[in-house]
Coordinates of C-alpha atoms in Angstrom, one line a residue:
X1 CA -3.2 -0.6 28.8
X2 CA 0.1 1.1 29.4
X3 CA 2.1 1.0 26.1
X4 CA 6.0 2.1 25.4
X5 CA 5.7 3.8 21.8
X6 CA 9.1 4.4 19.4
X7 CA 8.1 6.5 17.0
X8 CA 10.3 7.9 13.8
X9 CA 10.2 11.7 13.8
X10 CA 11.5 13.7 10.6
X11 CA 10.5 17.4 10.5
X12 CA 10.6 17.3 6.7
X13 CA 12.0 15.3 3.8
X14 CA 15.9 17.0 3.5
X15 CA 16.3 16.9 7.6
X16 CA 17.6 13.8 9.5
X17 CA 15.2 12.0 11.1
X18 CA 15.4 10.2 14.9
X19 CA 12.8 8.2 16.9
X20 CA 11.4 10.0 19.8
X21 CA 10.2 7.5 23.0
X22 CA 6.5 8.6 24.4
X23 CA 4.8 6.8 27.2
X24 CA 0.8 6.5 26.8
X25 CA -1.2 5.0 29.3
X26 CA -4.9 4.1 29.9
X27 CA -5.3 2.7 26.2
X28 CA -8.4 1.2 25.6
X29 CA -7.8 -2.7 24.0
X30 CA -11.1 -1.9 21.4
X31 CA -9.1 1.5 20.4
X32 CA -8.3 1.0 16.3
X33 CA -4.2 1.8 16.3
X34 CA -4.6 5.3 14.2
X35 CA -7.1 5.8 17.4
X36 CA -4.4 5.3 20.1
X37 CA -2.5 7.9 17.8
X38 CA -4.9 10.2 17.7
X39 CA -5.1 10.2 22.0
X40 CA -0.9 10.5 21.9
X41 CA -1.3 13.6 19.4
X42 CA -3.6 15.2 21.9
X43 CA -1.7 14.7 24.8
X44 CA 1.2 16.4 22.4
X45 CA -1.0 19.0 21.6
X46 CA -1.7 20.0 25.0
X47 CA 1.8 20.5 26.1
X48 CA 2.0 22.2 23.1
X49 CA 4.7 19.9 21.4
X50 CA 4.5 18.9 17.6
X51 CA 1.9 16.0 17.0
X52 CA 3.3 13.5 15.1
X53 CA 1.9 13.7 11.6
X54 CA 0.7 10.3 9.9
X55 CA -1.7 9.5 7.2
X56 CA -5.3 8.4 7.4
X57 CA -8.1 9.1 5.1
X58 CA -11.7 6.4 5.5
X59 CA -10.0 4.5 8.4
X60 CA -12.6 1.4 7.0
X61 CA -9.6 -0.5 5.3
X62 CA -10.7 0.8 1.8
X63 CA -8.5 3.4 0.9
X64 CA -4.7 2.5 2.0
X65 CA -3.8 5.8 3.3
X66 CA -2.7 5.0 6.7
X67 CA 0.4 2.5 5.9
X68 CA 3.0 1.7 8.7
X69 CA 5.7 -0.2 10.0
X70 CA 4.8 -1.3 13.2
X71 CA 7.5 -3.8 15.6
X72 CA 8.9 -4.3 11.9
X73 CA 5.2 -5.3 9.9
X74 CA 3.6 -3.3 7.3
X75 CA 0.6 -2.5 9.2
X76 CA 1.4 -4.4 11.7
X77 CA 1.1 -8.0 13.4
X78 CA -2.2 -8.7 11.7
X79 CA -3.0 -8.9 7.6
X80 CA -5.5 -5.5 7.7
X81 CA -4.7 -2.2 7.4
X82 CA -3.3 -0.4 10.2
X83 CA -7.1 1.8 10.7
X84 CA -8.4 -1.6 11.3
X85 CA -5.3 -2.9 13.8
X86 CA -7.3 -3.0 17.0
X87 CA -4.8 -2.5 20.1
X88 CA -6.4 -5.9 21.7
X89 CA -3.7 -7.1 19.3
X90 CA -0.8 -5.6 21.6
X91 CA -0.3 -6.7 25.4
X92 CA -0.3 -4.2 28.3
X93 CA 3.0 -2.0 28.6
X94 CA 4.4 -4.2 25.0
X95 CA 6.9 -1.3 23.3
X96 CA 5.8 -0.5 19.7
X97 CA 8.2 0.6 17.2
X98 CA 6.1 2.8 14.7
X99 CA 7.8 4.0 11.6
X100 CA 7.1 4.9 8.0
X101 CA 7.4 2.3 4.6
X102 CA 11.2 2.5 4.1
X103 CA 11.8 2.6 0.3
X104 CA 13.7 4.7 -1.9
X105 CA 10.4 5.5 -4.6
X106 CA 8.6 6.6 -1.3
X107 CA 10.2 9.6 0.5
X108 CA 9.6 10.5 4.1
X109 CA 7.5 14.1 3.6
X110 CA 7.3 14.3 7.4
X111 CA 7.4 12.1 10.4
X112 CA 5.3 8.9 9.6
X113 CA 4.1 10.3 6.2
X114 CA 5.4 9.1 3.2
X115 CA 5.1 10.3 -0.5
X116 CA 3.7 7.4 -2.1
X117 CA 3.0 9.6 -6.2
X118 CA 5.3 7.1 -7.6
X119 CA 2.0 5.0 -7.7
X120 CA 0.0 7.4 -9.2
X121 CA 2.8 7.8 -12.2
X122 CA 3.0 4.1 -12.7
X123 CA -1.4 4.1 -12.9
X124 CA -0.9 7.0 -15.6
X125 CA 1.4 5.0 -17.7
X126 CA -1.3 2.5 -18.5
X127 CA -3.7 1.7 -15.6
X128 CA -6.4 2.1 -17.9
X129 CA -8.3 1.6 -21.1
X130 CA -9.8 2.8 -24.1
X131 CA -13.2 4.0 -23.8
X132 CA -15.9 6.2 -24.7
X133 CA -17.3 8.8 -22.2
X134 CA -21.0 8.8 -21.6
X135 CA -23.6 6.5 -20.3
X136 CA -22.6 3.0 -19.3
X137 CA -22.5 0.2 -21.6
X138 CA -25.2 -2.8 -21.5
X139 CA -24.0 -5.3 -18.9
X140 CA -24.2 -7.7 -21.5
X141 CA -23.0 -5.8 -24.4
X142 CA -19.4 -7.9 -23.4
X143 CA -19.5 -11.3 -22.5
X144 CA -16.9 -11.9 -19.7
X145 CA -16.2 -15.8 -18.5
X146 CA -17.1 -16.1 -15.3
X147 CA -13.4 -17.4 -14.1
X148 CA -11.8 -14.5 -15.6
X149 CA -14.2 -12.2 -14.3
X150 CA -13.7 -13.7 -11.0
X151 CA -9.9 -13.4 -11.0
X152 CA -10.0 -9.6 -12.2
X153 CA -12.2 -8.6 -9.4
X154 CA -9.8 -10.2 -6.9
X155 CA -7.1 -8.6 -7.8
X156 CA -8.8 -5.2 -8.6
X157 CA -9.1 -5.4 -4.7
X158 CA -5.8 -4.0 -4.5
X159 CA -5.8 -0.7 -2.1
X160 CA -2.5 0.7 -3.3
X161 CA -1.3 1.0 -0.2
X162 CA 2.3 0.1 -0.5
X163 CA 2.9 -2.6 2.3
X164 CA 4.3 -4.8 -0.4
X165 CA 6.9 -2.1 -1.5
X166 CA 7.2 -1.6 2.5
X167 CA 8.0 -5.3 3.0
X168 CA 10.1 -6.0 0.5
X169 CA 13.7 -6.6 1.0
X170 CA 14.2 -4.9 -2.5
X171 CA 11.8 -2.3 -2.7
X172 CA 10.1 -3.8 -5.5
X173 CA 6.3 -2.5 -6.4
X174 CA 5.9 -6.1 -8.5
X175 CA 2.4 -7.0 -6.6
X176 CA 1.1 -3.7 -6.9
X177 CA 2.1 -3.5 -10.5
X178 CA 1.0 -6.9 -11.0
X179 CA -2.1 -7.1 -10.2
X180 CA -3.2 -4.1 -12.1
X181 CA -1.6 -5.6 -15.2
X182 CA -3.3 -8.8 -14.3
X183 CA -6.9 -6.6 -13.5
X184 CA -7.5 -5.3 -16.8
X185 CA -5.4 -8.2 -18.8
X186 CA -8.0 -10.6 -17.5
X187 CA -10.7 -8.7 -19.4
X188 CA -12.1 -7.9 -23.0
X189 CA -11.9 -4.3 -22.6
X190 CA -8.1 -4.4 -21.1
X191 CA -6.8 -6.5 -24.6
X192 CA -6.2 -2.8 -26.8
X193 CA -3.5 -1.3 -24.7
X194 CA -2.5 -4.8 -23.1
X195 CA 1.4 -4.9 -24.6
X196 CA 2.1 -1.3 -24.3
X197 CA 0.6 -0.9 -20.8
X198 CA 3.1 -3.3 -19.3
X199 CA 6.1 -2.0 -21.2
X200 CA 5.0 1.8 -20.3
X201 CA 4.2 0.6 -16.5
X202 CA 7.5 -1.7 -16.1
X203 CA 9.5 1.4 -17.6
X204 CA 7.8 3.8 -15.4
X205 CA 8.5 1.3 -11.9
X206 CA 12.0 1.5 -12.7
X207 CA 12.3 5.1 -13.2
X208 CA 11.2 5.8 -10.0
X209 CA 13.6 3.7 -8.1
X210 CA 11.7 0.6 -7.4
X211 CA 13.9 -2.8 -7.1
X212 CA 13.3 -5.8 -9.0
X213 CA 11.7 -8.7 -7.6
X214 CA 13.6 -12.2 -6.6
X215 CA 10.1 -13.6 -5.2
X216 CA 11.0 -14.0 -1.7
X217 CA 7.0 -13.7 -0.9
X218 CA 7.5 -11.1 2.3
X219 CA 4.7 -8.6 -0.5
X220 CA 1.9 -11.0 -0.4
X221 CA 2.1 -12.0 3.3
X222 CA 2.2 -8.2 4.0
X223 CA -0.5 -7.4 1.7
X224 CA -3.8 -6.7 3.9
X225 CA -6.1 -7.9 0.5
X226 CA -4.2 -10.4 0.0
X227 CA -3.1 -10.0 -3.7
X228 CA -1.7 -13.6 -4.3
X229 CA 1.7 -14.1 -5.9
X230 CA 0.9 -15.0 -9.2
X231 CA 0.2 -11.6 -10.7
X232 CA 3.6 -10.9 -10.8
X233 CA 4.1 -14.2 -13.1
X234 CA 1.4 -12.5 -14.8
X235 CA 3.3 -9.7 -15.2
X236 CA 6.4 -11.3 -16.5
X237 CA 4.3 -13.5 -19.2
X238 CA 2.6 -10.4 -20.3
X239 CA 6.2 -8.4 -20.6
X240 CA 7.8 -11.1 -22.3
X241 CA 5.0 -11.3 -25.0
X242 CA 4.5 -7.5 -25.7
X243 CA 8.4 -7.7 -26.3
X244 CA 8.2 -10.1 -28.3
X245 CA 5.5 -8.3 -30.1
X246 CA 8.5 -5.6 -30.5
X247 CA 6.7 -3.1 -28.0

């Protein structure tokens, strides 16, 4: 495969940024997408020209590391991540526009790499619960019902990754944030911390710059685990009752 790839260059997070036009040929169709970069970054490399810097981590569609906007899709034209975006999904000499998630909350560090902490600040504002440290408890020590213990794990599937920030006209982190609210909400040991932990994480989405959501759906069609929509309903049951609960 020939291929035609735009790709957004920004030397660092204060300078403007542009996209550059590269020409890569002889792509292999069974080549994951991060792959493909990898051979453009050597052929970079070996005129001695700045490889363009992106992120990547277990490339197995477990981690979210390697989020990007390709021909306008987070992670592009398939629901994966973009380590497991196989080029067999492009056609020979197709152009690919490749850029980073465009959001306020996640600034451009340095070409297609993205600072992405806001999500780590929202977690530590109540992505957790009260335990004590040691050796694990009994499985059965805390009965669970099967349904809810069913809909926590779904949505514990959540990667992180930021594609539904990426794709949302507003910017809003709602899916992430719901379905960690919804994760631990659905379960015994979430209950102690359940009112302040949406207040704290709400407060905390909004400080970083996040937009509000107006359920256009564009986050759950973009996420690659797909987190269904109702954990942001969850989300807005659970806020309304801890306010009401005066937290």
């Amino acid at each position: 495969m020939s291929l035609t790839l735009k790709i957004w260059r920004q030397p660092d997070s204060v300078t403007a940024g542009a996209m550059h036009t590269y020409q890569l040929d002889d792509v292999s169709p069974d080549m994951s997408f991060l792959e493909m970069l990898d051979v453009l970054n050597e052929q970079l490399n070996a005129k001695g020209e700045d490889p363009v810097a992106f992120d990547s981590d277990c490339r197995e569609g477990i981690c979210g590391m390697c989020g990007l906007m390709i021909n306008g899709d987070a992670h592009g034209p398939e629901v994966t991540t973009t380590c497991q975006l196989h080029m067999r999904s492009f056609s020979d000499g197709e152009t690919i526009t490749i850029e980073p998630w465009r959001a306020t909350a996640f600034p451009v560090i340095k070409d297609l790499v993205v600072d992405r902490s806001a999500f780590d600040r929202i977690i530590q504002q109540g992505g957790y619960i009260s335990v004590n440290t040691g050796s694990a408890p009994e499985a059965h020590s805390v009965p669970v019902p099967r349904d809810d213990a069913m809909r926590a794990f779904n949505v514990a599937t959540c990667i992180g990754c930021g594609a539904c920030v990426a794709a949302c006209p507003n910017g809003s982190a709602s899916l992430f944030m719901g379905a960690k609210i919804t994760h631990l909400g659905e379960l015994p040991q979430g209950q102690p911390e359940r009112d302040s932990r949406v207040v704290d994480m709400v407060a905390q989405h909004d400080h970083e710059g996040f937009g509000g959501c107006t359920n256009i759906g564009q986050c759950t069609a973009a996420c690659p685990k797909e987190i269904p929509l109702d954990v942001i309903s969850q989300l807005n049951k659970d806020l309304r009752t801890a306010l009401k609960h005066g937290h």
